[in-house]
Coordinates of N, CA and C in Angstrom, one line a residue:
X12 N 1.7 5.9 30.2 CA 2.3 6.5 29.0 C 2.2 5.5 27.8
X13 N 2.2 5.9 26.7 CA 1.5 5.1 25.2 C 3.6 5.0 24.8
X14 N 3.8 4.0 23.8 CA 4.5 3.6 23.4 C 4.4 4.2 21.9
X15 N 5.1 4.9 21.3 CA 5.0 6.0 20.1 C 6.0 5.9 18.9
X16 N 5.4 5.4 17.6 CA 6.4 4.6 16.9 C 6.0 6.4 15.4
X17 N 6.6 6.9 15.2 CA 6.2 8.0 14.1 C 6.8 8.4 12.9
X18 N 6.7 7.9 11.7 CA 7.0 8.0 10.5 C 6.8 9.2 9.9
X19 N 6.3 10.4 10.2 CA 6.5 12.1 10.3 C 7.7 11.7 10.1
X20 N 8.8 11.8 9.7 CA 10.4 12.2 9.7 C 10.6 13.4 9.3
X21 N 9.3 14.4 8.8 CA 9.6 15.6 8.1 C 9.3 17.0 9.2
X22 N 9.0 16.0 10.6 CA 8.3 17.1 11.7 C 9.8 17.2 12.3
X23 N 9.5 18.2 13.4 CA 10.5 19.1 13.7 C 11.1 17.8 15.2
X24 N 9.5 17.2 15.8 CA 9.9 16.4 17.0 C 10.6 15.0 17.1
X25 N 10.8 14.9 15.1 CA 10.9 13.2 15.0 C 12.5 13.1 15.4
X26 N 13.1 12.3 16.1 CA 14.4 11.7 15.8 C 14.5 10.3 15.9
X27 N 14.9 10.0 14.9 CA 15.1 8.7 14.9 C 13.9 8.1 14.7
X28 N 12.3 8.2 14.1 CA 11.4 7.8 14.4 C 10.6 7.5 15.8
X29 N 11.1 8.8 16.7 CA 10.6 8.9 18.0 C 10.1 10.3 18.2
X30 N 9.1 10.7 19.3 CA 8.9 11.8 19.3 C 9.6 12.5 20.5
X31 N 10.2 13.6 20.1 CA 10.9 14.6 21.4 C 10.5 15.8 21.9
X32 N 9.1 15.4 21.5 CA 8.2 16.5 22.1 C 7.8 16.7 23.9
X33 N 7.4 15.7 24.4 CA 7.3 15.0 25.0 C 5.8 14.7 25.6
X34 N 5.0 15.0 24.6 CA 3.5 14.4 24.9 C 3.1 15.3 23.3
X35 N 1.8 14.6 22.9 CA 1.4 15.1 21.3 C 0.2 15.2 21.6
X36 N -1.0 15.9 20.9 CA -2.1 15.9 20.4 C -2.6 15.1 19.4
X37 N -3.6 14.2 19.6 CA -4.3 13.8 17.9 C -5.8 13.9 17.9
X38 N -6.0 14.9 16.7 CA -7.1 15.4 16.7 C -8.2 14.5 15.7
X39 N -9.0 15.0 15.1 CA -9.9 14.2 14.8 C -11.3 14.1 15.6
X40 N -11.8 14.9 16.3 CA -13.2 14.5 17.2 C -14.3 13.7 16.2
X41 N -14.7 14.2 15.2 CA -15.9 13.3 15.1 C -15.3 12.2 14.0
X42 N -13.5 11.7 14.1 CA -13.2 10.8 12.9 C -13.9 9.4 13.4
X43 N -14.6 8.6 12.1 CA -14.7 7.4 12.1 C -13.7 6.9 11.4
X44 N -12.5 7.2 10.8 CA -11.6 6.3 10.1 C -9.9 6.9 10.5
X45 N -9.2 6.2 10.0 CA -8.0 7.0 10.3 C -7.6 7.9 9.7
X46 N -8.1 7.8 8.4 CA -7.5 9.1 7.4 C -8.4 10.8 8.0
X47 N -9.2 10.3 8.9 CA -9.9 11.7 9.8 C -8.9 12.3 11.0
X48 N -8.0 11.6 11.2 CA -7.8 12.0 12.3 C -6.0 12.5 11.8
X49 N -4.9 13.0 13.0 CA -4.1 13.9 12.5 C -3.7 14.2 13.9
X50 N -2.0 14.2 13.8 CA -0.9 14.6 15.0 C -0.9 16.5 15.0
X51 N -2.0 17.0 15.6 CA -2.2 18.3 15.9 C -0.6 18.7 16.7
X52 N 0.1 18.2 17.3 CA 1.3 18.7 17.6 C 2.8 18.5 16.1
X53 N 2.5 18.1 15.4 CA 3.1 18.0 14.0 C 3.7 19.6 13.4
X54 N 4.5 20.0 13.3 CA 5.6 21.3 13.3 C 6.7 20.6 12.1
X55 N 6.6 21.0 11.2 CA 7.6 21.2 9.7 C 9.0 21.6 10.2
X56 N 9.6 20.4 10.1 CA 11.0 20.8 10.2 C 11.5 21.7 9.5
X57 N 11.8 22.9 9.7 CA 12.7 24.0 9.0 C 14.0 24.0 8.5
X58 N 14.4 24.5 7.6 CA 16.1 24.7 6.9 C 16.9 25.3 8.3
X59 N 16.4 25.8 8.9 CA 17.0 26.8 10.1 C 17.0 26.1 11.3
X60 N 15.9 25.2 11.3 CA 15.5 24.5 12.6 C 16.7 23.1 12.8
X61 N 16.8 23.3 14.2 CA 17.4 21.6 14.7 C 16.8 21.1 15.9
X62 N 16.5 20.1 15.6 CA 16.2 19.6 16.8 C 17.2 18.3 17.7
X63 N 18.2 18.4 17.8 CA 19.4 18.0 18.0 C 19.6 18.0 19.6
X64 N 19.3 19.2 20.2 CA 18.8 19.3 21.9 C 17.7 18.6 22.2
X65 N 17.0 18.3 21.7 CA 15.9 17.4 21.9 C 16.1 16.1 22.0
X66 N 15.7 15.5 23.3 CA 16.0 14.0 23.6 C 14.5 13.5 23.3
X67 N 14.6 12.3 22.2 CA 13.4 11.3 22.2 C 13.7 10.4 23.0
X68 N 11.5 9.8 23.3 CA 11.8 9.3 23.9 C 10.6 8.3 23.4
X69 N 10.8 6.9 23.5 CA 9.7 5.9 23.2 C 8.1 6.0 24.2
X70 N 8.4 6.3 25.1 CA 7.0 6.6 26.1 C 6.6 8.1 25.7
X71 N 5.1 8.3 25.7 CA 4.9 10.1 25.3 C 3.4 9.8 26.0
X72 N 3.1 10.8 26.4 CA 1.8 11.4 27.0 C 1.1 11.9 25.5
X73 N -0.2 11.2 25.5 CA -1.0 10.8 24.1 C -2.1 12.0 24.3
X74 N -2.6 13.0 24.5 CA -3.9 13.9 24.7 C -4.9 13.4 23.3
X75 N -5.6 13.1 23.3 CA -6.7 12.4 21.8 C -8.2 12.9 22.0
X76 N -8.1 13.6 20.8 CA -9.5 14.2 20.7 C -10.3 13.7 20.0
X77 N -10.1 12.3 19.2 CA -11.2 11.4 18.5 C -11.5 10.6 19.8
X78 N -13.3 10.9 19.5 CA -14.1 10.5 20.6 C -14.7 9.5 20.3
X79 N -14.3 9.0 19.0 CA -14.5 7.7 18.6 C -14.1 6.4 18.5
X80 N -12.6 6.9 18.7 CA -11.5 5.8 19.2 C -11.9 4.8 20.2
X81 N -11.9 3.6 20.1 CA -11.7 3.4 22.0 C -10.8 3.1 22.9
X82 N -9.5 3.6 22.3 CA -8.7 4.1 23.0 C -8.4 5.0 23.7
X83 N -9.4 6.0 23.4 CA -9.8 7.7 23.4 C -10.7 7.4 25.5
X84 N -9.9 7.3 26.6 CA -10.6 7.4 28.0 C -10.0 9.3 28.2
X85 N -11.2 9.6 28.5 CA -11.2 10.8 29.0 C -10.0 11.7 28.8
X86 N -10.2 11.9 27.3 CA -9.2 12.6 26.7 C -7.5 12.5 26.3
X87 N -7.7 11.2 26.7 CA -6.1 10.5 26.6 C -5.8 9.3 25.4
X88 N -5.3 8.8 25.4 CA -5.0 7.8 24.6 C -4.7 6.7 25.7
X89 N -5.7 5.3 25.7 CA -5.1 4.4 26.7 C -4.6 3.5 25.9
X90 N -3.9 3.4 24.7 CA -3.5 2.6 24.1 C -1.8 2.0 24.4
X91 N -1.4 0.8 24.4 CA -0.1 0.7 25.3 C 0.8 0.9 24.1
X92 N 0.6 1.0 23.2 CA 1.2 1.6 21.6 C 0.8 1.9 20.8
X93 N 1.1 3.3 19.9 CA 0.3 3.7 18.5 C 1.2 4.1 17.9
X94 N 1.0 4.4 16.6 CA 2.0 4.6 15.4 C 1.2 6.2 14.8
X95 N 1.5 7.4 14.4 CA 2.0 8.1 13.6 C 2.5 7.8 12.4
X96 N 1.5 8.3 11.7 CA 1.9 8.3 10.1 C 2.0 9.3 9.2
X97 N 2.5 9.5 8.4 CA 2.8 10.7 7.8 C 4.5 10.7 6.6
X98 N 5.0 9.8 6.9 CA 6.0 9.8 6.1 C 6.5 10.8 5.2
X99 N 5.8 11.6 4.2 CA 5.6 12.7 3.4 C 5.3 14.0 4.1
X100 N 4.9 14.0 5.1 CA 3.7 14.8 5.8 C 4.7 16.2 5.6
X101 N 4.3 17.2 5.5 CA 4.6 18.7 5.3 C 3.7 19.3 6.1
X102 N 2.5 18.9 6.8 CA 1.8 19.7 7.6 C 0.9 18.8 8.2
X103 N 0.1 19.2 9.9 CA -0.4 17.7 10.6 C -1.7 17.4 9.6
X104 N -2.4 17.8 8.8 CA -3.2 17.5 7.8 C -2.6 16.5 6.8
X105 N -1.5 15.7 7.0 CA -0.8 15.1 6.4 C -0.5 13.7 7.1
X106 N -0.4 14.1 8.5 CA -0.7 12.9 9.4 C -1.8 12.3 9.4
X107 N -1.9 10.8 10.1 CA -2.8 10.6 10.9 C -2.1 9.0 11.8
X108 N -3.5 8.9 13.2 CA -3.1 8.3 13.8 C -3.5 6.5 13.4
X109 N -2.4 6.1 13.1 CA -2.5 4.9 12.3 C -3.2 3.2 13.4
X110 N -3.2 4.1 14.5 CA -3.5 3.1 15.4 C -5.4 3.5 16.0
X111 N -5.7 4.5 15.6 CA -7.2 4.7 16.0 C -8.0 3.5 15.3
X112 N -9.1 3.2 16.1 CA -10.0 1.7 16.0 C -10.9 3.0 16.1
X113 N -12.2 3.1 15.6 CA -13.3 3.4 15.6 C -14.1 2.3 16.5
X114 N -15.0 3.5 17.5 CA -15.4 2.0 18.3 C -17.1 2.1 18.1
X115 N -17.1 2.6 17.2 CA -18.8 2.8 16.9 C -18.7 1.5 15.5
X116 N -18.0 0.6 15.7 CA -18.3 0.0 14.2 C -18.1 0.2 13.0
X117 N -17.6 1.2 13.0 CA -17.2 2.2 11.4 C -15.9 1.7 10.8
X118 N -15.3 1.6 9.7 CA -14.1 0.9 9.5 C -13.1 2.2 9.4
X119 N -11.7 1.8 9.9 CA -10.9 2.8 9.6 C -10.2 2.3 8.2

């Protein structure tokens, strides 16, 4: 499990800057940089919504679809921590994963 630090505060799974999802998506397949890539599990907190029953948790099961990461083994994230960004974010087009390395030499 990846260690998960996420500044989304505007998504529905953040508490406390943790995710209570309990595993995320980050998409991105063909990103070379970070601004390509994006918390596909990211959900807009609603006026109606709480997420108050939801226990965060610092460990999260990472699924990663940037194939360019090299953090990115067989569809996972083997990273022992990554950060979520999005601070403002209103939708996962808003995010991204602040911790993807491009491993083809490309800069993020």
């Amino acid at each position: 499990m990846t260690v998960l630090d996420c500044s989304a505060t505007n998504c529905f799974y953040n508490k406390e800057k943790r995710c209570s999802k309990g595993g995320i998506q980050v998409e991105g397949r063909m990103a070379e940089k970070t601004s390509e890539t994006c918390c596909g599990s990211f959900k807009e907190r609603g006026e109606s919504m709480s997420n108050s029953m939801l226990s965060a948790s610092s460990e999260i099961d990472v699924s990663c679809d940037a194939c360019n990461c090299k953090f990115n083994r067989d569809s996972k994230c083997s990273a022992n921590h990554i950060g979520i960004a999005g601070a403002n974010a209103c939708k996962c087009a808003e995010t991204e994963c602040s911790s993807f390395d491009c491993k083809c030499g490309c800069r993020s």
